[in-house]
PDB file of C-alpha atoms in Angstrom:
ATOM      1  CA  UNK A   1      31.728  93.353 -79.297  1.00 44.00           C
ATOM      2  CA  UNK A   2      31.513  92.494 -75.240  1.00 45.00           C
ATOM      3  CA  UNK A   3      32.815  89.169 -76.218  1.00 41.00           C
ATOM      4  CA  UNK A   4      35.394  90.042 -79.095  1.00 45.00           C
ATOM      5  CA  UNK A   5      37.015  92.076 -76.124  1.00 47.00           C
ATOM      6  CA  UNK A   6      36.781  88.991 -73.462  1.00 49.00           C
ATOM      7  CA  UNK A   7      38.360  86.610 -76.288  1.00 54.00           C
ATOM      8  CA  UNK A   8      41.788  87.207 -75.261  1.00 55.00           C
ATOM      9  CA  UNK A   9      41.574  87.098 -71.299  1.00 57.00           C
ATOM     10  CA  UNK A  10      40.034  83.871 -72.497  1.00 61.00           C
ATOM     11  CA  UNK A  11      42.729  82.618 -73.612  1.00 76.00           C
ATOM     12  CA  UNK A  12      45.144  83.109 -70.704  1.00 86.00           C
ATOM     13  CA  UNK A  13      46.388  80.175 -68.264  1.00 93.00           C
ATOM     14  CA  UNK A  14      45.389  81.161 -64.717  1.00 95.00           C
ATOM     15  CA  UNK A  15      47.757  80.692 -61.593  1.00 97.00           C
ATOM     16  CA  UNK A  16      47.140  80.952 -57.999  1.00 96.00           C
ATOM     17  CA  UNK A  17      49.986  81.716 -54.683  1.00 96.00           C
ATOM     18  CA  UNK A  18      47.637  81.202 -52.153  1.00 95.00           C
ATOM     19  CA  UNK A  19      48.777  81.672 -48.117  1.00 92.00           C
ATOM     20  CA  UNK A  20      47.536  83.429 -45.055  1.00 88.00           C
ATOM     21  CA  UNK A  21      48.266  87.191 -44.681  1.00 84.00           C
ATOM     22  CA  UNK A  22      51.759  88.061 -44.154  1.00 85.00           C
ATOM     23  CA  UNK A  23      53.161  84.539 -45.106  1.00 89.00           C
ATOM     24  CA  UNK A  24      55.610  85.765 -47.453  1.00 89.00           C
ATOM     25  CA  UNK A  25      53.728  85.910 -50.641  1.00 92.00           C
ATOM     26  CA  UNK A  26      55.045  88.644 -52.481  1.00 88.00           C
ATOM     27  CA  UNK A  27      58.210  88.192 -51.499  1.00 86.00           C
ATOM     28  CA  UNK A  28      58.204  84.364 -53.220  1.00 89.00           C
ATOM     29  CA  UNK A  29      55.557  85.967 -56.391  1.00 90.00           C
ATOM     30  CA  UNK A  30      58.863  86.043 -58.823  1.00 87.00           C
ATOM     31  CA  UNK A  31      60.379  82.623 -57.886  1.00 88.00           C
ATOM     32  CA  UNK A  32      56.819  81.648 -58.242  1.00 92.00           C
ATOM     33  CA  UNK A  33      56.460  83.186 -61.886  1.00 91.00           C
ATOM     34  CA  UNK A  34      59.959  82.333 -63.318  1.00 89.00           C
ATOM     35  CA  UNK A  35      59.008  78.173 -62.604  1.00 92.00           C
ATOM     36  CA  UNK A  36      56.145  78.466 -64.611  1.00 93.00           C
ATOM     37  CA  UNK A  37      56.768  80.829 -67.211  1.00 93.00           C
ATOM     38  CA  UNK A  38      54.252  83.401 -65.857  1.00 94.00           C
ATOM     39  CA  UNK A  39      55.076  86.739 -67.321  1.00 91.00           C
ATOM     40  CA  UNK A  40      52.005  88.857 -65.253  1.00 94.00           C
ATOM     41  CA  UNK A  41      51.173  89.243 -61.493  1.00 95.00           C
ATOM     42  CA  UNK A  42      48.046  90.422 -59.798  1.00 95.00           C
ATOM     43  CA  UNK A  43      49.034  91.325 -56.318  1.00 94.00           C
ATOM     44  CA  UNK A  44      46.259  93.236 -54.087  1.00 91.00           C
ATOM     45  CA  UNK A  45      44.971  95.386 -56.807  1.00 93.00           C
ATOM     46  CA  UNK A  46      48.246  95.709 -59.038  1.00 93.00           C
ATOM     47  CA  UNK A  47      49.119  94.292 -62.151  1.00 94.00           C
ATOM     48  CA  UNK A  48      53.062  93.858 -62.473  1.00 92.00           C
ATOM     49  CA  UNK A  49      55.217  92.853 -65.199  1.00 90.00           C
ATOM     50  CA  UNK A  50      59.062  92.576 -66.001  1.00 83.00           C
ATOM     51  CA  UNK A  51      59.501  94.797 -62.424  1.00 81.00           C
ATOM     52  CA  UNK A  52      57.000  97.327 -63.877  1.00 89.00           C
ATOM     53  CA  UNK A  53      53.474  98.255 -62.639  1.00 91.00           C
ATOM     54  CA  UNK A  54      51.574  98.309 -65.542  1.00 92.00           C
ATOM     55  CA  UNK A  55      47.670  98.894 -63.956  1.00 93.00           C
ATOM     56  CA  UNK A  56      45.673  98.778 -60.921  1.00 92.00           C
ATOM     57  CA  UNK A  57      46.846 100.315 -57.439  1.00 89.00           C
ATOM     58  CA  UNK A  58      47.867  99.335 -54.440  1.00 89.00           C
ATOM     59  CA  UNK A  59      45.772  98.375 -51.529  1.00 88.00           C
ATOM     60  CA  UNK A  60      48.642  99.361 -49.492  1.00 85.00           C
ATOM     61  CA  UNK A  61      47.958 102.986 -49.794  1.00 84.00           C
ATOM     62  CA  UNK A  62      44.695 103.071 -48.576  1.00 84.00           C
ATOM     63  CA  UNK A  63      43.942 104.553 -45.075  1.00 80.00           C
ATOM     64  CA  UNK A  64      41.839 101.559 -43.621  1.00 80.00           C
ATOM     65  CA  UNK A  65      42.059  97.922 -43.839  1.00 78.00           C
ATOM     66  CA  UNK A  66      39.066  97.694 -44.747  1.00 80.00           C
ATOM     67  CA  UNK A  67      39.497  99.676 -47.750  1.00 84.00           C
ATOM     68  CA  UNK A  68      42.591  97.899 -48.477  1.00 86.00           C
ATOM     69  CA  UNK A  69      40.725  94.636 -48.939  1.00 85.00           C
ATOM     70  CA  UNK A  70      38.555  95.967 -51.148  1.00 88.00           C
ATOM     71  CA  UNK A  71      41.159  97.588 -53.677  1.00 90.00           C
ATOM     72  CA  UNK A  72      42.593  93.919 -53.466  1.00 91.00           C
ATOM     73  CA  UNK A  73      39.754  92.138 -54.177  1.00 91.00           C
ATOM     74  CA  UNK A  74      39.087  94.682 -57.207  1.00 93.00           C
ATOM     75  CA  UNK A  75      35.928  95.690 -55.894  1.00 89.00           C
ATOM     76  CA  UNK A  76      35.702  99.002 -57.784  1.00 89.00           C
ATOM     77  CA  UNK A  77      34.530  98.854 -61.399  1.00 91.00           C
ATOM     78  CA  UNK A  78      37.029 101.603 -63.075  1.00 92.00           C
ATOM     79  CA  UNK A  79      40.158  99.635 -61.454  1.00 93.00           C
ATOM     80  CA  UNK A  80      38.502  96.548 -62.859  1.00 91.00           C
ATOM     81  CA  UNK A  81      38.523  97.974 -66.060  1.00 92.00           C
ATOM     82  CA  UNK A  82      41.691  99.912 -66.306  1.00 93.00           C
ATOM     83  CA  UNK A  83      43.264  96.182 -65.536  1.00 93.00           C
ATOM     84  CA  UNK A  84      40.978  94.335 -67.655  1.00 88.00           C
ATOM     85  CA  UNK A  85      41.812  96.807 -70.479  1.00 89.00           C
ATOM     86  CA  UNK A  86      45.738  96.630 -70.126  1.00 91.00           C
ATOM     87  CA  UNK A  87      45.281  92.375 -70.136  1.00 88.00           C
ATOM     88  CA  UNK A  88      43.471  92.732 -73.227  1.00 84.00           C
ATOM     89  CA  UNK A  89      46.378  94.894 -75.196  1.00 86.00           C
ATOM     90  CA  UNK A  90      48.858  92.933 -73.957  1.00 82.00           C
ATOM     91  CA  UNK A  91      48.061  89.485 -74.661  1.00 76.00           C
ATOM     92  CA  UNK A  92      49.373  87.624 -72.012  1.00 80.00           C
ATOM     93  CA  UNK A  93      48.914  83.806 -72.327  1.00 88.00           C
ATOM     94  CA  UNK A  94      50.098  83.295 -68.313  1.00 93.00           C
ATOM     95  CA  UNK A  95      49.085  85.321 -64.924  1.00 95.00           C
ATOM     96  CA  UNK A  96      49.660  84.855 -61.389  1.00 96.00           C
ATOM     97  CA  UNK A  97      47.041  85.696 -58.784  1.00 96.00           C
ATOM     98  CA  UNK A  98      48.340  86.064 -55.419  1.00 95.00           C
ATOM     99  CA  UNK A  99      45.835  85.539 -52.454  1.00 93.00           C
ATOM    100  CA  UNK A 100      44.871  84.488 -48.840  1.00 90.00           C
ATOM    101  CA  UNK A 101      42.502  82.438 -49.663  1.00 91.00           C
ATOM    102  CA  UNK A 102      41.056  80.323 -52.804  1.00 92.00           C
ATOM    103  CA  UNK A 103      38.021  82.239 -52.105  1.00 91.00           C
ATOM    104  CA  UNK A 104      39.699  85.239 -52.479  1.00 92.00           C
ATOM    105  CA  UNK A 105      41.808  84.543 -56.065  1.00 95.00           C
ATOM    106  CA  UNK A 106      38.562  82.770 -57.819  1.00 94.00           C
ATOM    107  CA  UNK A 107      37.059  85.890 -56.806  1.00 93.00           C
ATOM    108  CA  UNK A 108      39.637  88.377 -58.199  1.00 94.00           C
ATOM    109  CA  UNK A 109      39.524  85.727 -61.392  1.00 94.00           C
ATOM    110  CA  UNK A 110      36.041  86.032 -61.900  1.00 92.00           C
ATOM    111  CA  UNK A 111      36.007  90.000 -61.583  1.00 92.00           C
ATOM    112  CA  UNK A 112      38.743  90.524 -63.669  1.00 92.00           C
ATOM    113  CA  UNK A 113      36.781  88.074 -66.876  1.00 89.00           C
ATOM    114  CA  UNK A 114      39.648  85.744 -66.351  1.00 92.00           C
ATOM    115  CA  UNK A 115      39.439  81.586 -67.115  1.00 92.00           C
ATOM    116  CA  UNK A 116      39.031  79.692 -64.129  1.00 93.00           C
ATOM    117  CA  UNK A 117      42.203  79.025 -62.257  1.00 95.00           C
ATOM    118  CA  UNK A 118      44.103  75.915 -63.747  1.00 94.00           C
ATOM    119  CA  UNK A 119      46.294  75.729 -60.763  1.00 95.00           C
ATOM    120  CA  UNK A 120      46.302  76.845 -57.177  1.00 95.00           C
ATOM    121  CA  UNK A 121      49.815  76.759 -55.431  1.00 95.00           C
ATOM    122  CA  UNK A 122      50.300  77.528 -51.434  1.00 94.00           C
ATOM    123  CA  UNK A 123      52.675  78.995 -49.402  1.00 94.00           C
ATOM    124  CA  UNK A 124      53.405  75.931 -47.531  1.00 93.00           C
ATOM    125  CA  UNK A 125      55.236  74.303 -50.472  1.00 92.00           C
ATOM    126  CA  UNK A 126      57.466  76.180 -51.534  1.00 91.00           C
ATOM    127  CA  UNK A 127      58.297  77.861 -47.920  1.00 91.00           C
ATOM    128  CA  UNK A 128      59.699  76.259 -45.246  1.00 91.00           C
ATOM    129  CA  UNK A 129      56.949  76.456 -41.847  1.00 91.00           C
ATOM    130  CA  UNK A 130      60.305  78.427 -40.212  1.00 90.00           C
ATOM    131  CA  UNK A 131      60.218  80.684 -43.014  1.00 89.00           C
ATOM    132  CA  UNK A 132      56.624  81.367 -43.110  1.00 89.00           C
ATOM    133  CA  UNK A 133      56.717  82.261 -39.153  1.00 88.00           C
ATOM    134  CA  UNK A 134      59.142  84.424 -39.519  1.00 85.00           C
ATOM    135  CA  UNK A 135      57.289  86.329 -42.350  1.00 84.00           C
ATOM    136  CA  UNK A 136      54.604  86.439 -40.046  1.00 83.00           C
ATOM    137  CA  UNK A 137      56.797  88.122 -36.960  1.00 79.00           C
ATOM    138  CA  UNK A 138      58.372  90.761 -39.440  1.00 76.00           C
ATOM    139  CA  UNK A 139      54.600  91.501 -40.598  1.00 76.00           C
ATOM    140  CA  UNK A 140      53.021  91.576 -36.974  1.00 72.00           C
ATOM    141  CA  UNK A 141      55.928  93.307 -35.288  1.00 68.00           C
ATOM    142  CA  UNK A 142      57.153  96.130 -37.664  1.00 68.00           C
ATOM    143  CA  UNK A 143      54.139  95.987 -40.383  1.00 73.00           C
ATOM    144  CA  UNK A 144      56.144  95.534 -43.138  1.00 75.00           C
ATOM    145  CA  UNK A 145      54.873  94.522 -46.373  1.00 80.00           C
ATOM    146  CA  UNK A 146      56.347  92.990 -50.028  1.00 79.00           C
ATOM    147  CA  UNK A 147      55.686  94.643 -53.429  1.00 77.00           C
ATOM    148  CA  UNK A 148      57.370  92.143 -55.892  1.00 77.00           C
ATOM    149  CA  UNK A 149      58.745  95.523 -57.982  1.00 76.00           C
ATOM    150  CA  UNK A 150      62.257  97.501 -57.737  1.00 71.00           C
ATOM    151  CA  UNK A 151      62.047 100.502 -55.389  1.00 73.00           C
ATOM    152  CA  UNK A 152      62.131 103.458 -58.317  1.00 71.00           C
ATOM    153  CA  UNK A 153      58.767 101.919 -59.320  1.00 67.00           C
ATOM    154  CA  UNK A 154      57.039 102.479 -56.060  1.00 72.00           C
ATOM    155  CA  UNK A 155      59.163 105.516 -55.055  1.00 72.00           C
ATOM    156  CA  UNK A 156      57.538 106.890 -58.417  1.00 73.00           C
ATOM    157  CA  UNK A 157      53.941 105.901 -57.640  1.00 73.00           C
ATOM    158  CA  UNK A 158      53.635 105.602 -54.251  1.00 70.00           C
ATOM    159  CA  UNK A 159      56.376 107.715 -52.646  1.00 76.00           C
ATOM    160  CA  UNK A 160      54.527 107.490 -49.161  1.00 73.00           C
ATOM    161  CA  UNK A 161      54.444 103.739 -48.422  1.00 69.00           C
ATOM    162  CA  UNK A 162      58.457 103.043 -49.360  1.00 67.00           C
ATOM    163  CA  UNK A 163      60.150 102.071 -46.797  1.00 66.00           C
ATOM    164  CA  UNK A 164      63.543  99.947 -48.043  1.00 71.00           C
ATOM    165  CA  UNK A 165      64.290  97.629 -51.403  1.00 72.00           C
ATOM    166  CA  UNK A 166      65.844  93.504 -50.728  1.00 69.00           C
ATOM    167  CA  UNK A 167      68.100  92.549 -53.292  1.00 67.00           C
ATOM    168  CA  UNK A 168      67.692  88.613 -53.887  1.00 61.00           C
ATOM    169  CA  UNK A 169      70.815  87.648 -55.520  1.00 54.00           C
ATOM    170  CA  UNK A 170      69.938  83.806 -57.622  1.00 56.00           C
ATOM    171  CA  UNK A 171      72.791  82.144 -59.667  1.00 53.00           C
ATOM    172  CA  UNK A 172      71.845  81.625 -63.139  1.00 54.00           C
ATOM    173  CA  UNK A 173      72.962  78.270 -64.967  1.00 54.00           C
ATOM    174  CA  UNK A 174      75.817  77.701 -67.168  1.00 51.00           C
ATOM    175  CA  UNK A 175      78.993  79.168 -67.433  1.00 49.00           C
ATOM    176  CA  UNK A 176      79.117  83.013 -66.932  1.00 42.00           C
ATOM    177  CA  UNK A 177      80.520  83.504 -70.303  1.00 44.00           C
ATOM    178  CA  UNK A 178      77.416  82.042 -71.743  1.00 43.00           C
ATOM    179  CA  UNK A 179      75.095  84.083 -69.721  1.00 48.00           C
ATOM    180  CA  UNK A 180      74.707  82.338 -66.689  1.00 49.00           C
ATOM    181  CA  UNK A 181      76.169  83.871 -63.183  1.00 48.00           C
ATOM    182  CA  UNK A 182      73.933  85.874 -60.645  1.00 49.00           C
ATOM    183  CA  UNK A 183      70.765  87.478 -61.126  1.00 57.00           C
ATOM    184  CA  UNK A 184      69.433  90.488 -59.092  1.00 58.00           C
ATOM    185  CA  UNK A 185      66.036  90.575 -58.483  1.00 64.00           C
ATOM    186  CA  UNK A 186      64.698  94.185 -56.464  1.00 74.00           C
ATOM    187  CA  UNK A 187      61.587  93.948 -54.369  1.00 72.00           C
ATOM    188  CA  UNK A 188      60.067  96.620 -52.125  1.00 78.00           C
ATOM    189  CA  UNK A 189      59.853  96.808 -48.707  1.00 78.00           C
ATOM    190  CA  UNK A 190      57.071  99.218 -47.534  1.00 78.00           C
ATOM    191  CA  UNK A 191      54.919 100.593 -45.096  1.00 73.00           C
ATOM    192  CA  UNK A 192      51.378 100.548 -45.592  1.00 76.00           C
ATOM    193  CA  UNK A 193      49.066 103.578 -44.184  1.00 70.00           C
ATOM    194  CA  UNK A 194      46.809 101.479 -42.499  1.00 67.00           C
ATOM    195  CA  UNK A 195      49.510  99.496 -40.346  1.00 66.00           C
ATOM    196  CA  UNK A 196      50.270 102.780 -39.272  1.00 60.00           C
ATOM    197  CA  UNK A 197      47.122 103.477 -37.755  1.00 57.00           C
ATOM    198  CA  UNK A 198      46.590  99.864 -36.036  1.00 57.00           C
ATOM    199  CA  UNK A 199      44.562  96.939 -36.906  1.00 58.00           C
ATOM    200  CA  UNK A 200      41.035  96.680 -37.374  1.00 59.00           C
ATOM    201  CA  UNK A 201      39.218  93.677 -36.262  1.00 69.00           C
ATOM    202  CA  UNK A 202      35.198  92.827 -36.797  1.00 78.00           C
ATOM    203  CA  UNK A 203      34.243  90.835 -33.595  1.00 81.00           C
ATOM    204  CA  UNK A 204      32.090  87.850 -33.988  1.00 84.00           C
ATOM    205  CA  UNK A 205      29.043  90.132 -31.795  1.00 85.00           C
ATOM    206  CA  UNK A 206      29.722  92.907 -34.373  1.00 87.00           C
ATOM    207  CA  UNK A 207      29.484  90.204 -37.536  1.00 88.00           C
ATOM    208  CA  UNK A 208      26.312  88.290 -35.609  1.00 90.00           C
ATOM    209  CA  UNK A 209      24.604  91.704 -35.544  1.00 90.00           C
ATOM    210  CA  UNK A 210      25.378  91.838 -39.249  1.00 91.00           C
ATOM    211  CA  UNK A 211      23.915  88.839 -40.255  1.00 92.00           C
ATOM    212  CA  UNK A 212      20.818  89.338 -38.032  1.00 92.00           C
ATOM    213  CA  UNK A 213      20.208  92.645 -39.666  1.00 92.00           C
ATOM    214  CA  UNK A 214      20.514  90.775 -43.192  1.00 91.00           C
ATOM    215  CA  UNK A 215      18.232  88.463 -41.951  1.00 91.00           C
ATOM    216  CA  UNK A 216      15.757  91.066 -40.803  1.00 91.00           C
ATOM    217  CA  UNK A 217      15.941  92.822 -44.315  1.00 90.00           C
ATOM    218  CA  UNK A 218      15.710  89.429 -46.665  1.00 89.00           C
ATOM    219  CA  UNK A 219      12.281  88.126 -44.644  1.00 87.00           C
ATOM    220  CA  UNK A 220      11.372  89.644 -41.551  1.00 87.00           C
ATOM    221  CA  UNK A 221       9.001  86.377 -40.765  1.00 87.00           C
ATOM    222  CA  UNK A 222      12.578  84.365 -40.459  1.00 89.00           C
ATOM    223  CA  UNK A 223      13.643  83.695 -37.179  1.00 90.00           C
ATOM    224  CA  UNK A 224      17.361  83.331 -35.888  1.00 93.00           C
ATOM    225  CA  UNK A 225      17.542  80.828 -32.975  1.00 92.00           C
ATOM    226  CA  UNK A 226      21.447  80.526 -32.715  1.00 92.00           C
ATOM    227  CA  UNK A 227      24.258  81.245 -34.765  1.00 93.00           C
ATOM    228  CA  UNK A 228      27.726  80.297 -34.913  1.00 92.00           C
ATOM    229  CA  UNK A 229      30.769  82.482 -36.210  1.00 90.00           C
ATOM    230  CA  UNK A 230      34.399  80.712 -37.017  1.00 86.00           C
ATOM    231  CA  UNK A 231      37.251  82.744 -38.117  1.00 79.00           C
ATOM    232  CA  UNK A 232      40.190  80.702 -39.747  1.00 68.00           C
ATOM    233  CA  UNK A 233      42.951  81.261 -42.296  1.00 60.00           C
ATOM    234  CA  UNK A 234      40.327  81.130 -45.220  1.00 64.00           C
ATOM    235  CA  UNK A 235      37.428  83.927 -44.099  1.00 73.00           C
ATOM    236  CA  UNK A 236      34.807  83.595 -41.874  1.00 84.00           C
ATOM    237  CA  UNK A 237      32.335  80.486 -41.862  1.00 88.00           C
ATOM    238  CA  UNK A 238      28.719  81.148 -40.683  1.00 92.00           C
ATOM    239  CA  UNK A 239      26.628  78.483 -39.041  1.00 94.00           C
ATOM    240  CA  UNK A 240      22.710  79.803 -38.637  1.00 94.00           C
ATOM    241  CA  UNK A 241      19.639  77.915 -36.670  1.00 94.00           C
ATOM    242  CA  UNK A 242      16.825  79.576 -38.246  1.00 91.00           C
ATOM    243  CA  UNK A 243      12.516  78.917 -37.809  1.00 90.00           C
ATOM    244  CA  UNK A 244      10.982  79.702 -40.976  1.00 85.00           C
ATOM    245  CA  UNK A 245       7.295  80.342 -42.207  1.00 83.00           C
ATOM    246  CA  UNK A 246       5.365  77.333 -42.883  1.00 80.00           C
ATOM    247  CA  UNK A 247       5.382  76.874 -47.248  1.00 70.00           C
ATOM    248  CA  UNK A 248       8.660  78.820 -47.929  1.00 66.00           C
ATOM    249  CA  UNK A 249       9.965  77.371 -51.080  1.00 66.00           C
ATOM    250  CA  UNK A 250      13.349  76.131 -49.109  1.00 65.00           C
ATOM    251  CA  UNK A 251      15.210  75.283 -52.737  1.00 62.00           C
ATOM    252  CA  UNK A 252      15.364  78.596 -54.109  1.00 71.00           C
ATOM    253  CA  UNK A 253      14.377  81.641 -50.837  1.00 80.00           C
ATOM    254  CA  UNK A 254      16.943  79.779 -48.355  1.00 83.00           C
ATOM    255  CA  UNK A 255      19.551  79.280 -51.395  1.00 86.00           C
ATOM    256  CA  UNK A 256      19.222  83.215 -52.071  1.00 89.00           C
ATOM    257  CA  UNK A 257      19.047  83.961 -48.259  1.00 90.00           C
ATOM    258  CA  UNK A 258      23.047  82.730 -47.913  1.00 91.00           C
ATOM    259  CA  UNK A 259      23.669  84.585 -51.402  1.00 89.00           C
ATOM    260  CA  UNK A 260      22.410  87.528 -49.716  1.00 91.00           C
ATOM    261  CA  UNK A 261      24.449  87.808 -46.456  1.00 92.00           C
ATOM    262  CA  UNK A 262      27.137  86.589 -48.373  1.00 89.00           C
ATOM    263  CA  UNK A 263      26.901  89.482 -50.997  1.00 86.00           C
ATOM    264  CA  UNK A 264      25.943  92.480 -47.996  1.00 86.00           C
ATOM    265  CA  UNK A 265      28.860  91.499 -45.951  1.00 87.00           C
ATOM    266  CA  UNK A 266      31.271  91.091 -47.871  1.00 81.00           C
ATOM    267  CA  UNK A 267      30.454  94.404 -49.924  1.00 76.00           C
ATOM    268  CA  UNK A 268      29.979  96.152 -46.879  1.00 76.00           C
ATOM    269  CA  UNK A 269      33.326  95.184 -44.588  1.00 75.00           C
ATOM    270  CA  UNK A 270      35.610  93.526 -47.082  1.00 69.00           C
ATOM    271  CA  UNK A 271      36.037  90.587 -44.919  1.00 75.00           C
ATOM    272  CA  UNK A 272      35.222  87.248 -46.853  1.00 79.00           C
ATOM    273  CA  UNK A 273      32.989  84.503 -45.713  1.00 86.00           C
ATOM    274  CA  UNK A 274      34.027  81.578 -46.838  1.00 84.00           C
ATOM    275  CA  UNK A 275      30.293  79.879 -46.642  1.00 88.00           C
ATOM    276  CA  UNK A 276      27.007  80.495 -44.756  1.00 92.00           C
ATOM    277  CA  UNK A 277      25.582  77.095 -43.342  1.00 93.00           C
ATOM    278  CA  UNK A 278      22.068  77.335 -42.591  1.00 92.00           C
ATOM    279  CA  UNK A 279      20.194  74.717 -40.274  1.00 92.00           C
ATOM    280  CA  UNK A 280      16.659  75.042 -40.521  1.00 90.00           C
ATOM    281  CA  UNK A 281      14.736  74.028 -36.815  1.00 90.00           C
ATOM    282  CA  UNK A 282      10.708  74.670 -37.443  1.00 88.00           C
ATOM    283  CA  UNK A 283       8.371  75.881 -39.720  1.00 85.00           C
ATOM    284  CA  UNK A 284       6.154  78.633 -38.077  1.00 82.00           C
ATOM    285  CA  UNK A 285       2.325  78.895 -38.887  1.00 76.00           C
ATOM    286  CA  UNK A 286      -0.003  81.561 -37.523  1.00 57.00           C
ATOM    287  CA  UNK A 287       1.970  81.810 -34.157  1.00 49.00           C
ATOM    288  CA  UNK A 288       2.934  78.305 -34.014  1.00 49.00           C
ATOM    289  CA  UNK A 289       5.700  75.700 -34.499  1.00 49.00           C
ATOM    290  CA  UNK A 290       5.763  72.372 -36.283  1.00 47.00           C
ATOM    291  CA  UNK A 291       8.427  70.235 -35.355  1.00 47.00           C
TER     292      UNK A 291
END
């Protein structure tokens, strides 16, 4: 039965608009969907079609950023579902996945019992770089935010969050006789709760503190030397020096050791890491080191 309901989601061609935070996403999702036929969007924790909200809710009600990134990256099981359920009735053969990172739409892919993504398209080609900074300024200056659906479907939902509605008027081909002309498309300015409130930012000494405790929990025997944090446009990446015991089975406890920081922080702070190196120094036996 588990796999007579999967069948369907099976079936469907996966899409990806991947591009930093604030990039203009959203506001490009339709463009995006119309090209390739695409008739459903996923868009932190929604599922949208024909202007309509169909499942899911928005991370742009929630409180906390944190928070928010998890109701994007579907990380509760009933919203999971409810989407997962509405897929499956409606038999979509095409869905777009919108995202800041490939990380980040595999994942929702994945949770959601969706095929593997066929394609991935970014930001940067089919927005101009002016366009995409000035996305950014309007999201870093005033906080506003894109919800690809006309204003009386979030001012029904989520009165709250609304803060204006863009009208994108696009020409249609053909003579207007024959149905071509102008097309209106309605998307949704708004105001999420937690822009309101700030930003929230994990510092590297906050995430090193983190990974140590992870560490700490997995094997306390394991020994950090030195660790490296990067933050980019994709997540975080992780570079650890580590001393182990002397006969760990390296292949399968070090393998599960990046599984499990992976797993803790990201379930814990909604941040993703995009991949824990680990460099391993010495092996430790009875109080000393082999080189």
């Amino acid at each position: 039965m588990f796999w007579d309901f999967l069948s369907p989601l099976r079936r469907i061609k996966t899409f990806a608009l991947v591009g930093e935070s604030g990039t203009g996403k959203s506001f490009r999702a339709k463009l995006v969907a119309q090209k390739y036929g695409i008739d459903f969007i996923i868009d932190d924790g929604l599922l949208i079609r024909d202007n309509r909200i169909l499942a899911g809710h928005s991370a742009k009600r929630e409180k906390t950023f944190m928070a928010a990134v998890k109701v994007a990256l579907f990380d509760n099981k009933g919203q999971r579902d409810e989407v997962a359920r509405k897929l499956q009735t409606e038999k979509t053969k095409k869905i777009l996945i919108l995202g800041t990172s490939e990380k980040m739409v595999n994942k929702i892919a994945a949770r959601l019992q969706l095929p593997p993504i066929s394609k991935i398209i970014k930001i940067q080609d089919i927005a101009s770089q002016e366009e995409i900074e000035r996305a950014i300024r309007t999201r870093k200056i005033e906080g506003k935010h894109v919800i690809p659906v006309p204003s009386i479907e979030i001012k029904r939902n989520y009165p709250n969050i609304f803060y204006d509605a863009i009208k994108i008027f696009k020409r249609k081909k053909g003579p207007v006789a024959l149905g071509g002309g102008p097309s209106v498309h309605e998307k949704s300015v708004v105001r999420p709760e937690y822009s309101k409130r700030g930003k929230v930012i994990i510092s590297q000494a906050a995430l090193s503190q983190m990974v140590i405790h992870c560490v700490d929990e997995y094997n306390q025997n394991i020994r950090i030397k030195k660790m490296v944090v990067k933050d980019d446009d994709e997540g975080y990446r992780l570079v650890i020096t580590i001393d182990v015991p002397y006969g760990t089975q390296l292949g399968g406890n070090i393998h599960e050791l990046q599984r499990y920081i992976i797993d803790n922080i990201e379930r814990y702070t909604g941040i993703l890491i995009e991949e824990v190196n680990i460099i391993i120094d010495k092996f430790i036996q009875n109080g000393l080191t082999e080189e």
